[in-house]
mmCIF file of C-alpha atoms and ligand atoms in Angstrom:
data_model
loop_
_atom_site.group_PDB
_atom_site.id
_atom_site.type_symbol
_atom_site.label_atom_id
_atom_site.label_comp_id
_atom_site.label_asym_id
_atom_site.label_seq_id
_atom_site.Cartn_x
_atom_site.Cartn_y
_atom_site.Cartn_z
ATOM 1 C CA MET A 412 0.000 0.000 0.000
ATOM 2 C CA ALA A 413 1.472 3.326 -1.007
ATOM 3 C CA THR A 414 -0.103 4.961 2.005
ATOM 4 C CA SER A 415 2.019 2.910 4.426
ATOM 5 C CA LEU A 416 5.307 3.772 2.718
ATOM 6 C CA ILE A 417 7.612 5.742 5.028
ATOM 7 C CA VAL A 418 10.484 7.656 3.410
ATOM 8 C CA LYS A 419 13.160 8.965 5.774
ATOM 9 C CA PRO A 420 16.192 10.874 4.409
ATOM 10 C CA LEU A 421 19.509 9.444 5.611
ATOM 11 C CA SER A 422 21.810 12.418 5.022
ATOM 12 C CA PRO A 423 21.547 16.016 3.802
ATOM 13 C CA ALA A 424 23.027 15.082 0.415
ATOM 14 C CA ILE A 425 21.760 11.687 -0.619
ATOM 15 C CA GLY A 426 19.866 8.552 0.382
ATOM 16 C CA ALA A 427 16.584 7.675 2.076
ATOM 17 C CA GLU A 428 15.324 4.679 3.986
ATOM 18 C CA VAL A 429 11.998 3.319 2.770
ATOM 19 C CA GLY A 430 9.948 1.517 5.386
ATOM 20 C CA GLY A 431 6.654 -0.342 5.236
ATOM 21 C CA VAL A 432 7.322 -2.437 2.174
ATOM 22 C CA ASP A 433 8.092 -6.126 1.627
ATOM 23 C CA LEU A 434 10.018 -6.378 -1.639
ATOM 24 C CA ALA A 435 9.266 -10.097 -1.947
ATOM 25 C CA LYS A 436 5.618 -9.196 -2.685
ATOM 26 C CA PRO A 437 5.035 -7.499 -6.053
ATOM 27 C CA PRO A 438 4.233 -3.838 -5.229
ATOM 28 C CA ASP A 439 0.943 -2.506 -6.579
ATOM 29 C CA GLU A 440 0.993 0.453 -8.997
ATOM 30 C CA ALA A 441 0.610 3.108 -6.313
ATOM 31 C CA THR A 442 3.389 1.629 -4.171
ATOM 32 C CA PHE A 443 5.666 1.221 -7.151
ATOM 33 C CA SER A 444 5.069 4.860 -8.197
ATOM 34 C CA ALA A 445 5.816 6.075 -4.674
ATOM 35 C CA ILE A 446 9.054 4.045 -4.556
ATOM 36 C CA HIS A 447 10.066 5.325 -7.980
ATOM 37 C CA ALA A 448 9.367 8.940 -7.017
ATOM 38 C CA ALA A 449 11.424 8.513 -3.811
ATOM 39 C CA TRP A 450 14.265 7.010 -5.849
ATOM 40 C CA MET A 451 14.303 9.939 -8.289
ATOM 41 C CA ARG A 452 14.291 12.375 -5.370
ATOM 42 C CA HIS A 453 16.812 10.731 -3.019
ATOM 43 C CA LEU A 454 18.986 8.856 -5.613
ATOM 44 C CA VAL A 455 19.699 5.944 -3.254
ATOM 45 C CA LEU A 456 17.029 3.957 -1.404
ATOM 46 C CA LEU A 457 17.554 1.620 1.533
ATOM 47 C CA PHE A 458 15.054 -1.139 2.350
ATOM 48 C CA ARG A 459 15.779 -2.970 5.635
ATOM 49 C CA ASP A 460 14.985 -6.536 6.706
ATOM 50 C CA GLN A 461 14.200 -7.925 3.274
ATOM 51 C CA LYS A 462 14.180 -11.622 2.453
ATOM 52 C CA LEU A 463 14.746 -12.032 -1.264
ATOM 53 C CA ASP A 464 16.014 -15.026 -3.170
ATOM 54 C CA ASP A 465 17.610 -14.341 -6.576
ATOM 55 C CA PRO A 466 14.332 -14.643 -8.553
ATOM 56 C CA GLY A 467 12.738 -12.252 -6.024
ATOM 57 C CA LEU A 468 15.555 -9.717 -6.418
ATOM 58 C CA GLU A 469 15.236 -10.001 -10.206
ATOM 59 C CA ARG A 470 11.436 -9.607 -10.071
ATOM 60 C CA PHE A 471 11.608 -6.504 -7.883
ATOM 61 C CA SER A 472 14.350 -4.780 -9.901
ATOM 62 C CA ALA A 473 12.702 -5.657 -13.219
ATOM 63 C CA ARG A 474 9.790 -3.392 -12.206
ATOM 64 C CA PHE A 475 12.137 -0.481 -13.005
ATOM 65 C CA GLY A 476 13.089 -1.751 -16.478
ATOM 66 C CA ALA A 477 14.536 -4.738 -18.296
ATOM 67 C CA LEU A 478 17.511 -6.215 -16.473
ATOM 68 C CA ASP A 479 21.027 -5.863 -17.843
ATOM 69 C CA ARG A 480 23.444 -8.775 -17.925
ATOM 70 C CA LYS A 481 25.985 -8.878 -15.123
ATOM 71 C CA PRO A 482 29.427 -7.367 -15.810
ATOM 72 C CA LEU A 483 32.532 -9.356 -16.723
ATOM 73 C CA TYR A 484 34.097 -10.834 -13.606
ATOM 74 C CA THR A 485 37.828 -11.057 -13.055
ATOM 75 C CA ASP A 486 39.334 -14.344 -14.211
ATOM 76 C CA GLU A 487 39.546 -16.182 -10.910
ATOM 77 C CA VAL A 488 35.841 -15.880 -9.986
ATOM 78 C CA VAL A 489 33.764 -19.067 -10.015
ATOM 79 C CA ASP A 490 30.165 -17.894 -10.134
ATOM 80 C CA THR A 491 27.758 -20.388 -8.613
ATOM 81 C CA THR A 492 24.548 -18.506 -9.447
ATOM 82 C CA THR A 493 22.431 -19.701 -12.338
ATOM 83 C CA SER A 494 21.283 -16.289 -13.548
ATOM 84 C CA ASP A 495 22.893 -14.070 -16.177
ATOM 85 C CA TYR A 496 21.489 -11.073 -14.313
ATOM 86 C CA VAL A 497 22.608 -11.641 -10.731
ATOM 87 C CA CYS A 498 26.139 -10.457 -10.054
ATOM 88 C CA VAL A 499 27.900 -11.656 -6.887
ATOM 89 C CA ILE A 500 30.034 -9.221 -4.883
ATOM 90 C CA SER A 501 31.950 -11.277 -2.336
ATOM 91 C CA ASN A 502 35.311 -12.074 -0.751
ATOM 92 C CA VAL A 503 34.241 -15.639 0.110
ATOM 93 C CA LYS A 504 36.345 -18.373 -1.461
ATOM 94 C CA ILE A 505 35.505 -21.995 -2.157
ATOM 95 C CA ASP A 506 38.563 -24.149 -2.895
ATOM 96 C CA ASP A 507 40.621 -20.936 -3.076
ATOM 97 C CA LYS A 508 38.401 -19.462 -5.810
ATOM 98 C CA PRO A 509 36.288 -16.369 -5.034
ATOM 99 C CA ILE A 510 32.544 -16.805 -5.580
ATOM 100 C CA GLY A 511 32.211 -13.123 -6.551
ATOM 101 C CA ASP A 512 34.147 -9.972 -7.310
ATOM 102 C CA LEU A 513 35.710 -7.010 -5.433
ATOM 103 C CA GLY A 514 37.431 -9.068 -2.669
ATOM 104 C CA ASP A 515 37.884 -7.415 0.753
ATOM 105 C CA GLY A 516 39.883 -4.294 -0.183
ATOM 106 C CA GLU A 517 38.732 -0.778 -0.895
ATOM 107 C CA SER A 518 36.633 -0.267 -4.006
ATOM 108 C CA VAL A 519 37.231 3.225 -5.392
ATOM 109 C CA TRP A 520 34.564 5.773 -6.403
ATOM 110 C CA HIS A 521 32.866 4.686 -9.617
ATOM 111 C CA THR A 522 29.619 4.356 -11.478
ATOM 112 C CA ASP A 523 28.782 0.861 -12.694
ATOM 113 C CA MET A 524 29.652 -0.412 -16.156
ATOM 114 C CA SER A 525 30.073 3.040 -17.702
ATOM 115 C CA TYR A 526 32.666 1.521 -20.066
ATOM 116 C CA ASN A 527 29.597 0.216 -21.954
ATOM 117 C CA GLU A 528 27.802 2.312 -24.607
ATOM 118 C CA PHE A 529 24.560 1.752 -22.675
ATOM 119 C CA PRO A 530 25.455 1.706 -18.952
ATOM 120 C CA PRO A 531 22.801 0.376 -16.546
ATOM 121 C CA LEU A 532 20.386 3.002 -15.225
ATOM 122 C CA GLY A 533 20.607 1.617 -11.729
ATOM 123 C CA ALA A 534 21.323 -1.356 -9.520
ATOM 124 C CA ALA A 535 19.895 -3.155 -6.495
ATOM 125 C CA LEU A 536 22.336 -4.710 -4.020
ATOM 126 C CA HIS A 537 21.083 -7.198 -1.432
ATOM 127 C CA ALA A 538 23.175 -8.056 1.644
ATOM 128 C CA LEU A 539 23.190 -11.788 2.434
ATOM 129 C CA GLU A 540 26.242 -11.865 4.741
ATOM 130 C CA VAL A 541 28.061 -8.829 6.155
ATOM 131 C CA PRO A 542 31.256 -8.356 8.204
ATOM 132 C CA PRO A 543 30.924 -7.046 11.792
ATOM 133 C CA GLY A 544 32.633 -3.782 10.769
ATOM 134 C CA GLY A 545 34.050 -2.194 7.637
ATOM 135 C CA GLY A 546 32.721 -2.808 4.126
ATOM 136 C CA GLU A 547 30.547 0.336 4.311
ATOM 137 C CA THR A 548 29.373 1.568 0.918
ATOM 138 C CA GLY A 549 29.540 5.274 0.108
ATOM 139 C CA PHE A 550 27.316 7.156 -2.342
ATOM 140 C CA THR A 551 27.817 10.625 -3.721
ATOM 141 C CA ASN A 552 25.332 13.014 -5.328
ATOM 142 C CA MET A 553 26.587 13.963 -8.786
ATOM 143 C CA TYR A 554 23.800 16.514 -9.369
ATOM 144 C CA LEU A 555 25.239 18.442 -6.428
ATOM 145 C CA ALA A 556 28.782 17.944 -7.694
ATOM 146 C CA TYR A 557 27.753 19.456 -11.041
ATOM 147 C CA GLU A 558 25.702 22.304 -9.612
ATOM 148 C CA THR A 559 28.514 23.434 -7.295
ATOM 149 C CA LEU A 560 31.299 23.446 -9.894
ATOM 150 C CA PRO A 561 32.942 26.853 -10.289
ATOM 151 C CA PRO A 562 31.109 28.506 -13.235
ATOM 152 C CA VAL A 563 34.098 28.494 -15.610
ATOM 153 C CA LEU A 564 34.775 24.816 -14.984
ATOM 154 C CA LYS A 565 31.072 24.043 -15.349
ATOM 155 C CA ARG A 566 30.908 25.618 -18.816
ATOM 156 C CA GLN A 567 34.106 23.792 -19.761
ATOM 157 C CA VAL A 568 33.011 20.285 -18.724
ATOM 158 C CA GLU A 569 29.683 20.745 -20.498
ATOM 159 C CA THR A 570 31.588 20.702 -23.789
ATOM 160 C CA LEU A 571 33.768 17.660 -22.991
ATOM 161 C CA GLN A 572 33.584 13.909 -23.456
ATOM 162 C CA CYS A 573 35.435 11.336 -21.409
ATOM 163 C CA LYS A 574 36.574 7.799 -22.181
ATOM 164 C CA HIS A 575 35.551 5.272 -19.521
ATOM 165 C CA ASP A 576 38.133 2.528 -19.103
ATOM 166 C CA ALA A 577 36.926 -1.069 -19.460
ATOM 167 C CA THR A 578 40.023 -2.926 -18.306
ATOM 168 C CA ARG A 579 39.781 -2.829 -14.508
ATOM 169 C CA ASN A 580 37.003 -3.092 -11.940
ATOM 170 C CA SER A 581 36.686 -0.731 -8.977
ATOM 171 C CA ALA A 582 38.905 -2.971 -6.803
ATOM 172 C CA GLY A 583 41.673 -2.829 -9.403
ATOM 173 C CA GLY A 584 41.106 -6.357 -10.784
ATOM 174 C CA ILE A 585 41.438 -6.952 -14.522
ATOM 175 C CA ARG A 586 38.204 -8.026 -16.190
ATOM 176 C CA ARG A 587 37.984 -11.301 -18.072
ATOM 177 C CA GLY A 588 39.412 -10.997 -21.588
ATOM 178 C CA MET A 589 41.073 -7.611 -20.895
ATOM 179 C CA SER A 590 44.751 -6.866 -20.515
ATOM 180 C CA ALA A 591 46.423 -4.194 -18.395
ATOM 181 C CA THR A 592 47.016 -0.933 -20.225
ATOM 182 C CA SER A 593 48.676 2.182 -18.938
ATOM 183 C CA ASP A 594 47.797 4.636 -21.705
ATOM 184 C CA PRO A 595 44.304 6.038 -21.090
ATOM 185 C CA ARG A 596 44.180 7.326 -24.674
ATOM 186 C CA THR A 597 44.226 3.840 -26.174
ATOM 187 C CA SER A 598 42.590 1.691 -23.488
ATOM 188 C CA PRO A 599 39.208 0.176 -24.476
ATOM 189 C CA GLY A 600 35.946 1.728 -23.252
ATOM 190 C CA ALA A 601 32.988 3.903 -24.223
ATOM 191 C CA VAL A 602 33.099 7.682 -24.645
ATOM 192 C CA HIS A 603 30.390 9.650 -22.823
ATOM 193 C CA PRO A 604 29.608 13.336 -22.175
ATOM 194 C CA MET A 605 31.058 14.562 -18.860
ATOM 195 C CA VAL A 606 27.749 16.157 -17.973
ATOM 196 C CA ARG A 607 24.744 13.914 -18.299
ATOM 197 C CA THR A 608 21.092 14.924 -18.453
ATOM 198 C CA HIS A 609 19.025 12.524 -16.368
ATOM 199 C CA PRO A 610 16.541 10.643 -18.582
ATOM 200 C CA VAL A 611 13.691 11.041 -16.051
ATOM 201 C CA THR A 612 14.341 14.155 -13.957
ATOM 202 C CA GLY A 613 15.977 16.220 -16.734
ATOM 203 C CA ARG A 614 18.548 17.431 -14.187
ATOM 204 C CA ASN A 615 22.214 17.568 -15.130
ATOM 205 C CA ALA A 616 24.872 15.605 -13.263
ATOM 206 C CA LEU A 617 28.607 15.161 -13.580
ATOM 207 C CA TYR A 618 29.237 11.779 -15.185
ATOM 208 C CA LEU A 619 32.702 10.493 -14.364
ATOM 209 C CA GLY A 620 32.764 6.678 -14.343
ATOM 210 C CA ARG A 621 36.062 5.975 -12.623
ATOM 211 C CA ARG A 622 39.373 7.759 -12.348
ATOM 212 C CA HIS A 623 41.722 4.985 -13.461
ATOM 213 C CA ASN A 624 42.633 5.299 -17.147
ATOM 214 C CA ALA A 625 39.999 7.994 -17.710
ATOM 215 C CA TYR A 626 40.785 10.299 -20.596
ATOM 216 C CA ILE A 627 39.177 13.523 -21.788
ATOM 217 C CA VAL A 628 38.928 13.199 -25.552
ATOM 218 C CA GLY A 629 40.826 15.763 -27.605
ATOM 219 C CA LEU A 630 43.133 16.977 -24.810
ATOM 220 C CA SER A 631 46.789 16.143 -24.378
ATOM 221 C CA LEU A 632 47.339 13.465 -21.760
ATOM 222 C CA GLU A 633 48.805 16.057 -19.365
ATOM 223 C CA GLU A 634 45.853 18.422 -19.819
ATOM 224 C CA SER A 635 43.407 15.572 -19.413
ATOM 225 C CA GLU A 636 45.079 14.344 -16.207
ATOM 226 C CA ALA A 637 45.187 17.834 -14.694
ATOM 227 C CA LEU A 638 41.544 18.585 -15.491
ATOM 228 C CA LEU A 639 40.369 15.155 -14.307
ATOM 229 C CA ASN A 640 42.236 15.613 -11.029
ATOM 230 C CA GLU A 641 40.548 18.972 -10.488
ATOM 231 C CA ILE A 642 37.068 17.639 -11.295
ATOM 232 C CA TRP A 643 37.494 14.480 -9.213
ATOM 233 C CA ALA A 644 38.769 16.470 -6.212
ATOM 234 C CA HIS A 645 35.607 18.568 -6.428
ATOM 235 C CA ALA A 646 33.200 15.669 -6.985
ATOM 236 C CA THR A 647 34.441 13.472 -4.136
ATOM 237 C CA GLN A 648 34.103 16.049 -1.338
ATOM 238 C CA PRO A 649 32.479 14.528 1.762
ATOM 239 C CA GLN A 650 29.565 16.985 1.878
ATOM 240 C CA PHE A 651 28.065 15.392 -1.258
ATOM 241 C CA SER A 652 28.166 11.864 0.119
ATOM 242 C CA TRP A 653 26.918 9.404 2.721
ATOM 243 C CA HIS A 654 28.211 5.970 3.771
ATOM 244 C CA HIS A 655 25.978 3.039 4.599
ATOM 245 C CA SER A 656 26.792 0.446 7.296
ATOM 246 C CA TRP A 657 25.195 -2.785 6.163
ATOM 247 C CA ARG A 658 22.905 -5.198 7.978
ATOM 248 C CA VAL A 659 21.890 -8.589 6.639
ATOM 249 C CA GLY A 660 18.624 -8.179 4.701
ATOM 250 C CA ASP A 661 19.376 -4.648 3.466
ATOM 251 C CA VAL A 662 18.580 -3.859 -0.152
ATOM 252 C CA LEU A 663 20.105 -0.661 -1.545
ATOM 253 C CA MET A 664 19.115 0.757 -4.919
ATOM 254 C CA TRP A 665 21.149 3.463 -6.597
ATOM 255 C CA ASP A 666 20.750 5.538 -9.738
ATOM 256 C CA ASN A 667 23.842 5.153 -11.912
ATOM 257 C CA SER A 668 23.204 8.295 -13.971
ATOM 258 C CA CYS A 669 23.607 10.684 -11.023
ATOM 259 C CA VAL A 670 25.413 8.704 -8.290
ATOM 260 C CA MET A 671 28.918 7.330 -7.802
ATOM 261 C CA HIS A 672 29.686 4.750 -5.138
ATOM 262 C CA ARG A 673 32.691 3.207 -3.362
ATOM 263 C CA ARG A 674 33.335 0.691 -0.598
ATOM 264 C CA ASN A 675 35.592 0.570 2.461
ATOM 265 C CA ALA A 676 37.936 -2.361 3.015
ATOM 266 C CA PHE A 677 37.050 -4.925 5.684
ATOM 267 C CA ASP A 678 38.654 -7.770 7.648
ATOM 268 C CA PRO A 679 39.721 -10.463 5.148
ATOM 269 C CA ALA A 680 38.804 -13.115 7.717
ATOM 270 C CA ALA A 681 35.165 -11.940 7.721
ATOM 271 C CA ARG A 682 32.584 -13.008 5.127
ATOM 272 C CA ARG A 683 30.665 -10.562 2.948
ATOM 273 C CA VAL A 684 28.169 -11.837 0.333
ATOM 274 C CA MET A 685 26.017 -9.468 -1.707
ATOM 275 C CA HIS A 686 23.840 -10.176 -4.757
ATOM 276 C CA ARG A 687 23.244 -7.420 -7.285
ATOM 277 C CA THR A 688 20.950 -6.874 -10.235
ATOM 278 C CA GLN A 689 21.330 -4.049 -12.727
ATOM 279 C CA ILE A 690 18.700 -2.408 -14.902
ATOM 280 C CA LYS A 691 19.324 -1.534 -18.538
ATOM 281 C CA GLY A 692 19.853 2.138 -19.249
ATOM 282 C CA ASP A 693 20.004 4.673 -22.076
ATOM 283 C CA LYS A 694 23.037 6.035 -23.814
ATOM 284 C CA PRO A 695 24.226 9.004 -21.709
ATOM 285 C CA VAL A 696 23.424 12.364 -23.348
ATOM 286 C CA PHE A 697 23.817 16.001 -22.411
ATOM 287 C CA GLN A 698 20.959 18.313 -23.337
ATOM 288 C CA PRO A 699 21.928 21.918 -22.664
ATOM 289 C CA LEU A 700 19.166 23.899 -21.009
ATOM 290 C CA THR A 701 17.681 26.119 -23.712
ATOM 291 C CA ALA A 702 14.528 28.193 -23.959
ATOM 292 C CA ALA A 703 13.082 25.441 -26.178
ATOM 293 C CA ASN A 704 13.379 22.634 -23.622
ATOM 294 C CA LEU A 705 12.924 24.721 -20.486
ATOM 295 C CA THR A 706 9.142 24.309 -20.457
ATOM 296 C CA VAL A 707 9.389 20.533 -20.957
ATOM 297 C CA ARG A 708 11.563 20.222 -17.876
ATOM 298 C CA ALA A 709 9.664 22.627 -15.670
HETATM 299 C C1 OGA B 1287 28.573 -2.789 -6.779
HETATM 300 C C2 OGA B 1287 29.593 -2.257 -5.877
HETATM 301 C C3 OGA B 1287 30.174 -2.130 -3.568
HETATM 302 C C4 OGA B 1287 29.854 -2.899 -2.346
HETATM 303 O O1 OGA B 1287 27.845 -3.707 -6.381
HETATM 304 O O2 OGA B 1287 28.468 -2.280 -7.913
HETATM 305 O O3 OGA B 1287 30.359 -1.433 -6.262
HETATM 306 O O4 OGA B 1287 29.741 -2.281 -1.307
HETATM 307 N N1 OGA B 1287 29.523 -2.735 -4.638
HETATM 308 O O5 OGA B 1287 29.726 -4.110 -2.415
HETATM 309 MN MN1 MN B 1288 29.791 -0.755 -8.339
#
């Protein structure tokens, strides 16, 4: 019932907890609309105490759009799930082989799978096992990062495109079939505008992907590195972000077009098992605000 949905912001910048909903039961239209509206407003939603098996996680996330296939794991992962759409994030090993990706170290700020031409619009991550401490996941509001750029820098990034490296994941592991490269100009990956207009809200956000091997098309490598460093230093300021301490049963959904995320390291002796689905998204575009489209967005 939409009327019983409780939405409580979790930080000044980003994130809200949604109470009063059991994700294992298909939400009715009114509930779904209320969840979707909260997602667009708060960018990251937390649902506590959920009990979802993989088909349940797929069913819930597929309400937001067709699911995207999981990303390429690093070579050593032995995935024991049967679904092409459920990605395992875990440090747990069976016979010395990890059952999922990202290990137990830090995962750096990133947005998921932006090395693809059509990056996923969002993801849902369900905590099945969590360590007693550490492993917190941080989220940062890229609308805010864009809106607070110094005006000259803002105008500049609006004209630029960035290459999003496909070789490494956010924990530094090399993806299956990729080889290490050190020249961002030639490494494989999609090129996207650095400012992205959100397909639903029409708001603009900085769209950065990840720092490693990023390259601003058309600049010299030195210019690209210097400008990326400046933009990343701005975008990753703590006032735009919030970190979540996980409990078993948490489901977190984030919007990949206007949010970056990262993860803290945790004790390698502890177990952390998370299952993730991702929803197909559009090709990132930037639509400058003009008199012609102002009324559409109002
Ligand atoms: C992800 C991811 C971080 C985490 O699932 O895309 O980056 O906290 N996860 O597990
Ligand atoms: Mn991620």
